Amino acid sequence: MLATAGLGAWSTVAQAGSITGQISVALRVSSGCQVTNGASGNDSIGNLGTLDFGTVSPTWNSPLAANLSGQGTSGQLQVTCAPGITAFTVTVDGGLRGNRTLGYAQNTVAYEVFQNPARSVTYPIGTPKTFNVPQDGSAVTVPIYGAVTPNPSTAKVAGTYADTLLMTLNF
């Protein structure tokens, strides 16, 4: 009974004082590269932009050109890598049909993807292109341009022709 009375007295006494403790704070930065399409604050790599060849009649006499579009892309992606990464490769696949064709129902239109605005150097299907990372860690520009050859004689069926390319970055 004395022990119970002693505990009760202890719990009702007000104590003045302080407690000091530690809080752990951490940030993990992975070794890798970030790809942006020019949009500020965009950390998503899901949608890198669009190659849009516009609207044409069923035949066209001149090549059709498209620059990668998206928020601020200007035909280019920006890749920034962690220190220690000296190079990365970019591989562009052949799209949904494997041969870089835009499709609508059973109809197709061939297109190509290029590394330069003059559209003279292609990204061969499934072949990695190496980009060197500057020692100062600045962003590397990865250009993406598209072209469709003229179609002056065979009328195409009206519709929206589409494809989806997969771009893979390895570091």
Coordinates of C-alpha atoms in Angstrom, one line a residue:
M1 CA 0.0 0.0 0.0
L2 CA 2.8 2.4 0.7
A3 CA 4.3 1.8 -2.8
T4 CA 1.0 2.8 -4.4
A5 CA 0.8 6.0 -2.5
G6 CA 4.3 6.8 -3.4
L7 CA 3.7 6.4 -7.1
G8 CA 0.6 8.5 -6.9
A9 CA 2.5 11.3 -5.3
W10 CA 5.3 11.1 -7.9
S11 CA 2.9 11.5 -10.9
T12 CA 1.3 14.6 -9.6
V13 CA 4.5 16.6 -9.0
A14 CA 5.2 19.1 -11.8
Q15 CA 8.7 19.0 -13.2
A16 CA 10.5 21.8 -15.0
G17 CA 13.3 20.8 -17.5
S18 CA 14.0 20.0 -21.2
I19 CA 14.7 17.1 -23.4
T20 CA 17.1 17.2 -26.3
G21 CA 17.0 14.6 -29.1
Q22 CA 18.1 14.0 -32.7
I23 CA 16.2 13.9 -35.9
S24 CA 17.7 12.1 -38.8
V25 CA 17.5 13.9 -42.2
A26 CA 18.3 12.2 -45.5
L27 CA 18.2 12.7 -49.2
R28 CA 19.2 9.9 -51.6
V29 CA 20.4 11.0 -55.0
S30 CA 20.6 8.1 -57.4
S31 CA 23.3 7.8 -60.0
G32 CA 21.5 8.3 -63.3
C33 CA 20.3 10.8 -65.9
Q34 CA 17.2 12.9 -66.1
V35 CA 15.5 13.6 -69.4
T36 CA 13.3 16.7 -69.8
N37 CA 11.4 18.0 -72.7
G38 CA 12.1 21.6 -71.8
A39 CA 9.2 21.9 -69.3
S40 CA 10.3 23.4 -66.0
G41 CA 9.8 21.2 -63.0
N42 CA 8.9 18.2 -65.2
D43 CA 10.5 15.1 -63.8
S44 CA 8.3 12.7 -65.8
I45 CA 9.9 10.7 -68.6
G46 CA 6.6 9.2 -69.7
N47 CA 5.7 11.6 -72.5
L48 CA 8.7 13.2 -74.2
G49 CA 6.8 15.1 -76.8
T50 CA 5.1 14.7 -80.2
L51 CA 6.3 14.5 -83.9
D52 CA 3.2 16.0 -85.6
F53 CA 3.3 16.1 -89.4
G54 CA 0.1 18.3 -89.6
T55 CA -2.8 17.9 -91.9
V56 CA -2.3 17.2 -95.7
S57 CA -4.5 16.3 -98.7
P58 CA -4.6 12.7 -99.8
T59 CA -1.4 13.3 -101.9
W60 CA 1.5 15.6 -101.2
N61 CA 4.4 16.7 -103.4
S62 CA 6.9 17.9 -100.9
P63 CA 8.5 16.1 -97.9
L64 CA 6.6 16.6 -94.6
A65 CA 8.8 17.7 -91.6
A66 CA 8.1 17.5 -87.9
N67 CA 10.1 18.8 -85.0
L68 CA 9.7 17.2 -81.6
S69 CA 7.1 19.4 -79.9
G70 CA 6.2 19.7 -76.3
Q71 CA 6.6 22.4 -73.8
G72 CA 9.8 24.2 -74.8
T73 CA 11.4 21.3 -76.8
S74 CA 12.4 23.1 -80.0
G75 CA 13.0 19.6 -81.5
Q76 CA 15.3 18.6 -78.7
L77 CA 15.4 16.8 -75.3
Q78 CA 17.7 17.7 -72.5
V79 CA 19.6 15.0 -70.6
T80 CA 21.4 15.9 -67.4
C81 CA 23.5 13.1 -65.7
A82 CA 25.0 12.6 -62.3
P83 CA 28.8 13.1 -61.8
G84 CA 30.7 10.1 -62.8
I85 CA 28.5 9.3 -65.8
T86 CA 30.6 10.1 -68.9
A87 CA 28.3 8.9 -71.7
F88 CA 24.8 7.5 -72.4
T89 CA 23.2 6.0 -75.4
V90 CA 19.8 6.7 -77.0
T91 CA 18.0 4.0 -78.9
V92 CA 14.8 4.7 -80.8
D93 CA 12.7 1.7 -81.8
G94 CA 10.6 1.1 -84.9
G95 CA 7.3 2.0 -83.3
L96 CA 4.2 -0.1 -83.0
R97 CA 4.6 -1.9 -86.3
G98 CA 8.4 -2.1 -86.0
N99 CA 9.1 -0.3 -89.2
R100 CA 8.4 3.4 -88.5
T101 CA 5.0 3.6 -90.2
L102 CA 2.0 5.7 -89.2
G103 CA -1.1 3.6 -89.3
Y104 CA -4.8 4.2 -89.8
A105 CA -7.0 1.1 -90.1
Q106 CA -5.2 -1.0 -92.7
N107 CA -3.3 1.9 -94.2
T108 CA 0.2 3.1 -93.5
V109 CA 2.5 6.0 -94.3
A110 CA 6.3 5.6 -93.8
Y111 CA 8.3 8.1 -91.8
E112 CA 11.9 8.5 -90.5
V113 CA 13.4 9.9 -87.3
F114 CA 16.6 12.0 -87.6
Q115 CA 19.4 13.3 -85.4
N116 CA 19.7 16.7 -87.1
P117 CA 17.5 19.5 -88.4
A118 CA 18.7 18.9 -92.0
R119 CA 17.2 15.4 -91.7
S120 CA 20.3 13.7 -93.1
V121 CA 21.4 11.5 -90.2
T122 CA 18.8 9.0 -89.0
Y123 CA 18.4 7.2 -85.8
P124 CA 18.5 3.6 -87.2
I125 CA 15.9 1.4 -85.7
G126 CA 17.2 -0.2 -82.5
T127 CA 20.7 1.0 -82.9
P128 CA 22.2 3.0 -79.9
K129 CA 23.6 6.4 -80.5
T130 CA 26.2 7.5 -78.0
F131 CA 26.2 11.0 -76.4
N132 CA 29.1 12.2 -74.3
V133 CA 28.4 13.9 -71.0
P134 CA 30.4 17.2 -70.5
Q135 CA 32.7 17.2 -67.4
D136 CA 31.0 20.3 -66.1
G137 CA 27.7 18.3 -65.8
S138 CA 25.8 20.6 -68.1
A139 CA 22.8 19.2 -70.0
V140 CA 23.2 17.3 -73.2
T141 CA 20.9 18.1 -76.1
V142 CA 19.3 15.1 -77.8
P143 CA 17.8 16.2 -81.1
I144 CA 14.7 14.5 -82.5
Y145 CA 13.3 15.4 -86.0
G146 CA 10.9 13.5 -88.3
A147 CA 10.2 13.4 -92.0
V148 CA 7.7 11.8 -94.4
T149 CA 8.7 11.4 -98.1
P150 CA 6.5 13.0 -100.8
N151 CA 3.4 11.0 -101.9
P152 CA 2.5 12.6 -105.2
S153 CA 0.6 9.8 -106.9
T154 CA -1.2 7.4 -104.6
A155 CA -4.0 9.0 -102.6
K156 CA -4.2 8.0 -99.0
V157 CA -7.4 7.2 -97.1
A158 CA -8.6 10.1 -95.0
G159 CA -8.0 9.6 -91.2
T160 CA -5.5 10.2 -88.4
Y161 CA -2.4 8.1 -89.0
A162 CA -0.5 7.5 -85.8
D163 CA 2.4 5.6 -84.2
T164 CA 4.2 5.5 -80.9
L165 CA 8.0 5.4 -80.7
L166 CA 9.9 4.1 -77.6
M167 CA 13.1 5.9 -76.8
T168 CA 15.5 4.1 -74.4
L169 CA 18.3 5.9 -72.6
N170 CA 21.1 3.7 -71.2
F171 CA 23.9 5.0 -69.0

